[in-house]
CSV table of C-alpha atoms in Angstrom, one decimal:
chain,number,residue,atom,x,y,z
A,42,MET,CA,-46.3,4.2,-47.6
A,43,SER,CA,-44.4,7.1,-45.7
A,44,TRP,CA,-42.3,6.6,-42.6
A,45,THR,CA,-41.0,8.5,-39.8
A,46,ARG,CA,-38.4,8.5,-37.3
A,47,HIS,CA,-35.5,6.8,-38.7
A,48,ARG,CA,-32.8,6.4,-36.6
A,49,ALA,CA,-29.4,4.4,-36.9
A,50,VAL,CA,-29.2,1.1,-35.1
A,51,LEU,CA,-26.0,0.4,-33.3
A,52,ASP,CA,-23.4,2.5,-32.4
A,53,ASP,CA,-19.7,3.1,-33.6
A,54,SER,CA,-18.2,1.5,-30.6
A,55,GLY,CA,-18.5,-1.0,-27.6
A,56,PRO,CA,-18.2,-4.2,-26.9
A,57,TRP,CA,-18.2,-6.1,-30.4
A,58,ALA,CA,-18.5,-3.4,-32.6
A,59,GLU,CA,-15.4,-4.1,-34.5
A,60,LEU,CA,-17.6,-7.5,-35.8
A,61,ASP,CA,-20.0,-5.2,-38.0
A,62,ARG,CA,-17.1,-2.1,-39.1
A,63,LEU,CA,-17.4,-2.9,-42.3
A,64,ARG,CA,-21.5,-4.1,-42.4
A,65,SER,CA,-24.1,-4.5,-40.3
A,66,PHE,CA,-27.1,-5.4,-42.3
A,67,ARG,CA,-30.4,-7.8,-42.5
A,68,PRO,CA,-31.6,-8.4,-39.3
A,69,SER,CA,-34.4,-10.6,-37.8
A,70,VAL,CA,-36.5,-9.0,-35.2
A,71,LEU,CA,-38.4,-10.6,-32.8
A,72,GLU,CA,-40.8,-8.8,-29.8
A,73,ALA,CA,-41.3,-10.4,-26.3
A,74,ASP,CA,-44.4,-9.7,-24.6
A,75,ASP,CA,-41.9,-6.9,-22.6
A,76,GLY,CA,-41.4,-5.0,-25.5
A,77,THR,CA,-37.9,-6.5,-25.6
A,78,LEU,CA,-36.7,-6.8,-29.2
A,79,ARG,CA,-34.5,-9.5,-29.8
A,80,MET,CA,-32.2,-9.2,-33.1
A,81,TRP,CA,-30.1,-11.9,-35.2
A,82,TYR,CA,-28.1,-9.7,-38.0
A,83,SER,CA,-25.6,-9.8,-40.3
A,84,GLY,CA,-21.9,-8.6,-39.6
A,85,HIS,CA,-18.4,-7.7,-41.1
A,86,ASP,CA,-15.8,-6.5,-40.5
A,87,GLY,CA,-13.5,-6.5,-43.0
A,88,SER,CA,-13.1,-10.0,-43.5
A,89,THR,CA,-15.4,-12.6,-42.4
A,90,GLY,CA,-18.9,-12.7,-42.7
A,91,ARG,CA,-20.8,-13.5,-39.5
A,92,ILE,CA,-24.4,-13.7,-38.0
A,93,LEU,CA,-24.2,-11.8,-34.7
A,94,GLN,CA,-26.9,-10.4,-32.4
A,95,ALA,CA,-28.2,-7.9,-30.6
A,96,VAL,CA,-31.2,-7.0,-27.6
A,97,GLN,CA,-33.2,-4.0,-27.0
A,98,GLU,CA,-35.0,-3.1,-23.7
A,99,PRO,CA,-37.6,-0.3,-23.9
A,100,GLY,CA,-36.7,2.4,-24.0
A,101,GLN,CA,-33.1,1.8,-24.3
A,102,PRO,CA,-30.4,1.7,-27.1
A,103,TRP,CA,-29.6,-1.1,-28.4
A,104,ARG,CA,-26.8,-3.8,-26.8
A,105,ARG,CA,-24.5,-6.4,-29.3
A,106,ARG,CA,-24.7,-9.6,-27.8
A,107,GLY,CA,-21.9,-11.1,-29.6
A,108,VAL,CA,-21.7,-14.4,-32.2
A,109,SER,CA,-24.6,-16.4,-32.6
A,110,ILE,CA,-23.1,-17.9,-36.4
A,111,ASP,CA,-19.8,-18.0,-37.1
A,112,ALA,CA,-18.3,-19.2,-40.3
A,113,GLY,CA,-17.4,-22.7,-41.0
A,114,ALA,CA,-14.3,-24.7,-40.6
A,115,SER,CA,-12.1,-24.5,-43.6
A,116,GLY,CA,-13.9,-26.9,-46.3
A,117,GLU,CA,-17.5,-26.8,-44.8
A,118,SER,CA,-20.0,-25.6,-47.0
A,119,ASP,CA,-20.3,-21.8,-44.7
A,120,ALA,CA,-16.7,-21.5,-44.1
A,121,PHE,CA,-16.3,-18.4,-46.6
A,122,GLY,CA,-19.0,-16.9,-44.6
A,123,VAL,CA,-22.9,-16.9,-43.2
A,124,GLU,CA,-25.2,-14.0,-43.6
A,125,ALA,CA,-29.2,-13.2,-43.8
A,126,PRO,CA,-30.4,-15.2,-40.8
A,127,SER,CA,-34.4,-15.7,-40.5
A,128,VAL,CA,-34.9,-16.9,-36.9
A,129,VAL,CA,-38.7,-17.3,-36.0
A,130,PRO,CA,-40.0,-19.2,-33.1
A,131,THR,CA,-41.2,-22.7,-32.5
A,132,PRO,CA,-42.4,-25.1,-29.6
A,133,VAL,CA,-39.2,-25.9,-28.4
A,134,GLY,CA,-37.3,-23.0,-29.0
A,135,PHE,CA,-36.1,-21.1,-32.3
A,136,LEU,CA,-35.3,-21.8,-35.5
A,137,MET,CA,-33.0,-20.3,-38.2
A,138,ALA,CA,-32.8,-19.8,-41.6
A,139,TYR,CA,-29.7,-18.3,-43.6
A,140,ALA,CA,-27.1,-18.0,-46.0
A,141,GLY,CA,-23.4,-19.5,-46.2
A,142,SER,CA,-20.8,-19.6,-48.9
A,143,ASP,CA,-17.6,-21.7,-49.3
A,144,GLY,CA,-16.6,-19.5,-51.7
A,145,ALA,CA,-18.0,-20.3,-54.7
A,146,ASP,CA,-21.2,-21.2,-53.9
A,147,THR,CA,-23.7,-19.5,-51.7
A,148,ARG,CA,-26.6,-21.7,-50.2
A,149,LEU,CA,-29.5,-22.1,-47.8
A,150,HIS,CA,-28.4,-23.2,-44.2
A,151,MET,CA,-30.6,-23.8,-41.1
A,152,ALA,CA,-30.0,-24.3,-37.1
A,153,THR,CA,-32.0,-24.5,-33.6
A,154,SER,CA,-31.9,-22.6,-30.3
A,155,VAL,CA,-33.0,-23.5,-27.5
A,156,ASP,CA,-32.4,-20.1,-25.8
A,157,GLY,CA,-32.1,-17.9,-29.3
A,158,HIS,CA,-28.3,-17.4,-27.9
A,159,LEU,CA,-26.4,-20.2,-28.8
A,160,TRP,CA,-27.1,-22.2,-31.8
A,161,ASP,CA,-26.4,-25.4,-33.4
A,162,ALA,CA,-25.8,-25.2,-36.6
A,163,GLN,CA,-27.7,-28.3,-39.5
A,164,GLY,CA,-26.5,-27.5,-42.6
A,165,THR,CA,-27.6,-27.0,-45.9
A,166,PHE,CA,-31.0,-27.7,-46.8
A,167,MET,CA,-33.3,-27.2,-50.1
A,168,GLN,CA,-31.9,-29.1,-53.3
A,169,ARG,CA,-31.3,-26.2,-55.9
A,170,GLY,CA,-33.2,-25.4,-59.0
A,171,GLU,CA,-32.1,-23.6,-62.6
A,172,SER,CA,-33.3,-20.7,-60.5
A,173,ASP,CA,-31.1,-20.4,-57.8
A,174,ALA,CA,-28.6,-22.8,-59.6
A,175,VAL,CA,-25.6,-20.4,-58.9
A,176,GLY,CA,-26.5,-19.1,-55.8
A,177,ALA,CA,-29.6,-18.9,-52.8
A,178,THR,CA,-29.7,-16.5,-50.2
A,179,HIS,CA,-31.6,-14.1,-48.0
A,180,PRO,CA,-34.2,-16.8,-46.8
A,181,CYS,CA,-37.2,-15.4,-44.9
A,182,LEU,CA,-39.5,-17.8,-43.1
A,183,VAL,CA,-43.1,-17.2,-42.4
A,184,VAL,CA,-45.7,-19.5,-39.8
A,185,THR,CA,-49.1,-19.6,-40.9
A,186,GLY,CA,-51.8,-21.5,-39.7
A,187,GLU,CA,-51.7,-23.7,-42.5
A,188,ARG,CA,-48.2,-24.2,-43.3
A,189,TRP,CA,-44.6,-23.0,-42.9
A,190,TRP,CA,-43.5,-20.7,-45.6
A,191,LEU,CA,-40.0,-20.1,-47.1
A,192,PHE,CA,-39.2,-16.6,-49.2
A,193,TYR,CA,-35.7,-16.4,-50.9
A,194,SER,CA,-33.3,-15.1,-53.3
A,195,GLY,CA,-32.1,-17.3,-56.2
A,196,TYR,CA,-29.7,-16.7,-58.7
A,197,ASP,CA,-29.6,-18.4,-62.3
A,198,GLY,CA,-25.9,-17.0,-63.5
A,199,SER,CA,-27.3,-15.1,-65.7
A,200,ASP,CA,-26.8,-11.4,-66.9
A,201,ASN,CA,-22.9,-11.8,-65.4
A,202,GLY,CA,-24.3,-13.5,-62.3
A,203,ARG,CA,-26.3,-11.0,-61.0
A,204,ARG,CA,-29.8,-11.8,-62.4
A,205,ALA,CA,-31.9,-12.7,-59.3
A,206,THR,CA,-35.6,-13.7,-58.8
A,207,ILE,CA,-37.6,-14.6,-55.6
A,208,LEU,CA,-38.4,-18.1,-54.7
A,209,ALA,CA,-41.0,-19.4,-52.5
A,210,ALA,CA,-41.2,-23.3,-50.6
A,211,VAL,CA,-43.5,-25.0,-48.5
A,212,SER,CA,-43.2,-27.1,-45.6
A,213,PRO,CA,-45.4,-28.6,-43.4
A,214,ASN,CA,-43.9,-28.0,-40.0
A,215,GLY,CA,-40.2,-27.0,-41.2
A,216,ALA,CA,-38.8,-30.0,-41.3
A,217,SER,CA,-38.6,-31.0,-45.4
A,218,TRP,CA,-39.6,-28.4,-48.0
A,219,ASP,CA,-41.4,-28.7,-51.7
A,220,ARG,CA,-40.1,-26.0,-53.6
A,221,VAL,CA,-43.0,-23.6,-55.1
A,222,GLY,CA,-40.6,-21.6,-57.6
A,223,VAL,CA,-40.7,-18.0,-58.9
A,224,VAL,CA,-43.0,-16.0,-57.4
A,225,VAL,CA,-41.1,-12.7,-58.0
A,226,GLU,CA,-38.9,-11.9,-61.0
A,227,PRO,CA,-37.6,-8.7,-62.6
A,228,THR,CA,-39.5,-6.4,-65.0
A,229,ARG,CA,-37.5,-5.4,-68.5
A,230,ASP,CA,-35.9,-2.5,-66.8
A,231,GLU,CA,-34.8,-4.1,-63.4
A,232,VAL,CA,-31.7,-6.3,-62.8
A,233,ALA,CA,-32.8,-8.0,-60.4
A,234,VAL,CA,-35.8,-8.2,-57.7
A,235,SER,CA,-34.1,-9.9,-53.9
A,236,GLU,CA,-34.0,-9.8,-50.7
A,237,PRO,CA,-37.5,-10.8,-49.4
A,238,TRP,CA,-38.9,-10.0,-46.3
A,239,VAL,CA,-43.0,-11.5,-46.3
A,240,LEU,CA,-45.1,-10.6,-43.0
A,241,VAL,CA,-48.7,-12.0,-43.0
A,242,ARG,CA,-51.4,-10.6,-41.6
A,243,HIS,CA,-54.8,-11.3,-41.3
A,244,ARG,CA,-53.9,-14.1,-44.3
A,245,HIS,CA,-52.9,-11.8,-46.4
A,246,PHE,CA,-49.3,-11.6,-47.5
A,247,LEU,CA,-47.1,-8.3,-47.7
A,248,MET,CA,-43.2,-8.3,-49.0
A,249,PHE,CA,-41.0,-5.9,-48.9
A,250,TYR,CA,-38.2,-7.2,-51.1
A,251,VAL,CA,-35.0,-4.9,-53.0
A,252,SER,CA,-35.9,-3.6,-56.6
A,253,ASP,CA,-31.9,-3.4,-58.7
A,254,VAL,CA,-32.2,-0.9,-61.3
A,255,ALA,CA,-28.8,-0.9,-62.7
A,256,ALA,CA,-26.6,1.8,-60.4
A,257,ARG,CA,-30.1,2.3,-58.1
A,258,THR,CA,-31.9,0.3,-55.6
A,259,ALA,CA,-34.7,0.7,-53.8
A,260,ILE,CA,-36.7,-1.2,-51.4
A,261,ASP,CA,-40.7,-2.2,-53.1
A,262,VAL,CA,-43.3,-3.8,-51.9
A,263,ALA,CA,-46.1,-6.5,-53.2
A,264,THR,CA,-49.0,-8.3,-51.5
A,265,SER,CA,-50.8,-11.4,-52.2
A,266,ASP,CA,-53.5,-13.5,-51.0
A,267,ASP,CA,-52.0,-17.0,-51.5
A,268,GLY,CA,-48.2,-16.3,-51.4
A,269,VAL,CA,-48.0,-17.5,-55.0
A,270,THR,CA,-49.1,-14.9,-57.0
A,271,TRP,CA,-48.2,-11.5,-56.7
A,272,ASP,CA,-49.3,-7.7,-57.2
A,273,ARG,CA,-46.3,-4.9,-57.2
A,274,ARG,CA,-47.2,-1.8,-55.1
A,275,GLY,CA,-44.5,0.0,-56.1
A,276,THR,CA,-41.8,2.0,-53.9
A,277,ILE,CA,-41.4,2.6,-50.5
A,278,LEU,CA,-38.0,3.5,-49.5
A,279,ALA,CA,-35.4,4.8,-52.0
A,280,SER,CA,-31.9,5.9,-51.8
A,281,GLY,CA,-31.9,9.4,-50.6
A,282,ASP,CA,-35.2,9.0,-48.2
A,283,VAL,CA,-32.6,8.8,-45.4
A,284,GLY,CA,-31.3,11.7,-45.5
A,285,ASP,CA,-27.9,10.7,-44.7
A,286,ASP,CA,-26.3,10.5,-47.9
A,287,SER,CA,-27.6,7.1,-48.6
A,288,GLY,CA,-26.5,6.3,-52.1
A,289,LEU,CA,-28.0,2.5,-52.1
A,290,VAL,CA,-30.9,1.2,-50.0
A,291,ARG,CA,-31.7,-2.7,-49.0
A,292,SER,CA,-32.3,-5.6,-47.2
A,293,PRO,CA,-35.6,-4.9,-45.8
A,294,SER,CA,-36.6,-6.8,-42.5
A,295,ALA,CA,-40.0,-5.5,-40.7
A,296,ILE,CA,-42.1,-6.4,-37.9
A,297,HIS,CA,-45.6,-5.7,-36.3
A,298,LEU,CA,-44.8,-4.3,-32.7
A,299,ASN,CA,-47.0,-5.2,-29.9
A,300,ASP,CA,-48.5,-2.3,-30.0
A,301,GLY,CA,-49.7,-2.2,-33.4
A,302,ARG,CA,-47.0,-0.5,-35.4
A,303,LEU,CA,-44.9,-1.4,-38.3
A,304,ARG,CA,-41.1,-1.2,-38.0
A,305,LEU,CA,-38.8,-1.5,-40.6
A,306,TRP,CA,-35.0,-2.0,-40.8
A,307,TYR,CA,-32.6,-1.4,-43.6
A,308,ALA,CA,-29.6,-0.6,-44.4
A,309,THR,CA,-27.6,1.9,-46.2
A,310,HIS,CA,-24.7,2.4,-48.2
A,311,ALA,CA,-23.2,5.7,-48.1
A,312,ALA,CA,-22.7,7.1,-51.2
A,313,GLY,CA,-19.1,7.1,-52.3
A,314,ASP,CA,-17.9,4.6,-50.0
A,315,PRO,CA,-15.5,2.8,-51.5
A,316,ALA,CA,-15.0,0.1,-48.9
A,317,ASP,CA,-18.6,-1.3,-49.6
A,318,GLY,CA,-19.8,-0.4,-46.2
A,319,TYR,CA,-23.6,-1.0,-45.0
A,320,HIS,CA,-24.9,0.2,-41.7
A,321,LEU,CA,-28.8,-0.4,-40.2
A,322,TRP,CA,-31.0,1.7,-39.7
A,323,SER,CA,-34.7,1.6,-38.5
A,324,ALA,CA,-38.0,3.4,-39.5
A,325,ASP,CA,-41.8,3.4,-38.6
A,326,LEU,CA,-44.9,3.4,-40.6
A,327,ALA,CA,-46.7,6.3,-40.6
A,328,ALA,CA,-49.3,6.0,-42.8
A,329,ALA,CA,-52.1,2.3,-42.9
A,330,PRO,CA,-49.7,-0.6,-45.5
A,331,PRO,CA,-51.8,-1.6,-48.5
């Protein structure tokens, strides 16, 4: 895979820009019939993580539209902050899976919306297992004709809490979930594999995910015919490929646009940035996917 038209997504100024001044990452994007793109994404202002929203009309730059999901109240399971949305349309509106932290544990949460603007938080879902005993984050919802899929990052607490695997669960309708278990795990050279984003087309699964090898991250891809057994296909975007002096790349998200193009969103961390800041970029596929 090769990528063209690498572009920064959001301006540094404008309404609500202060809400993602430290970090903007892990978007979930849907396209309307008229080509308008709606984006829900993770934003951090240096003190609190929130799920924010933005919109892009055809031929126009992205415009921020404020907060979709705020951090919960003290004592709640998402009081420390929320991040990593995955939004899918439903017959009555929209469903969002996201990660919320109480400062000690990170768990998966759900929210519903009629219009995609105002959201009702539904709390946590999915009982934790051994592979995500310490944390579960970066969910990706996938709706097929047969069932719903959920892919996410799980942390089991090993390797000083850094080791992560990619897990899956299935559901008949998005209401209750059955764990499938680990579907991608690190190789001997990797610290973690995490942050999956999965597309399904013509009954084939394509996964973008983060490969973490010591101080280097890359966005890799894998393919599957059944969502359970995956063939890893290597790196499609590495640190330095963007041309913005990026030190790290992560948080992949992708959609097939109405015109057939495959668009990828990702976040970069500038080399030497002491503040741990990330900023959103996008790129279009220049060649057919595997």
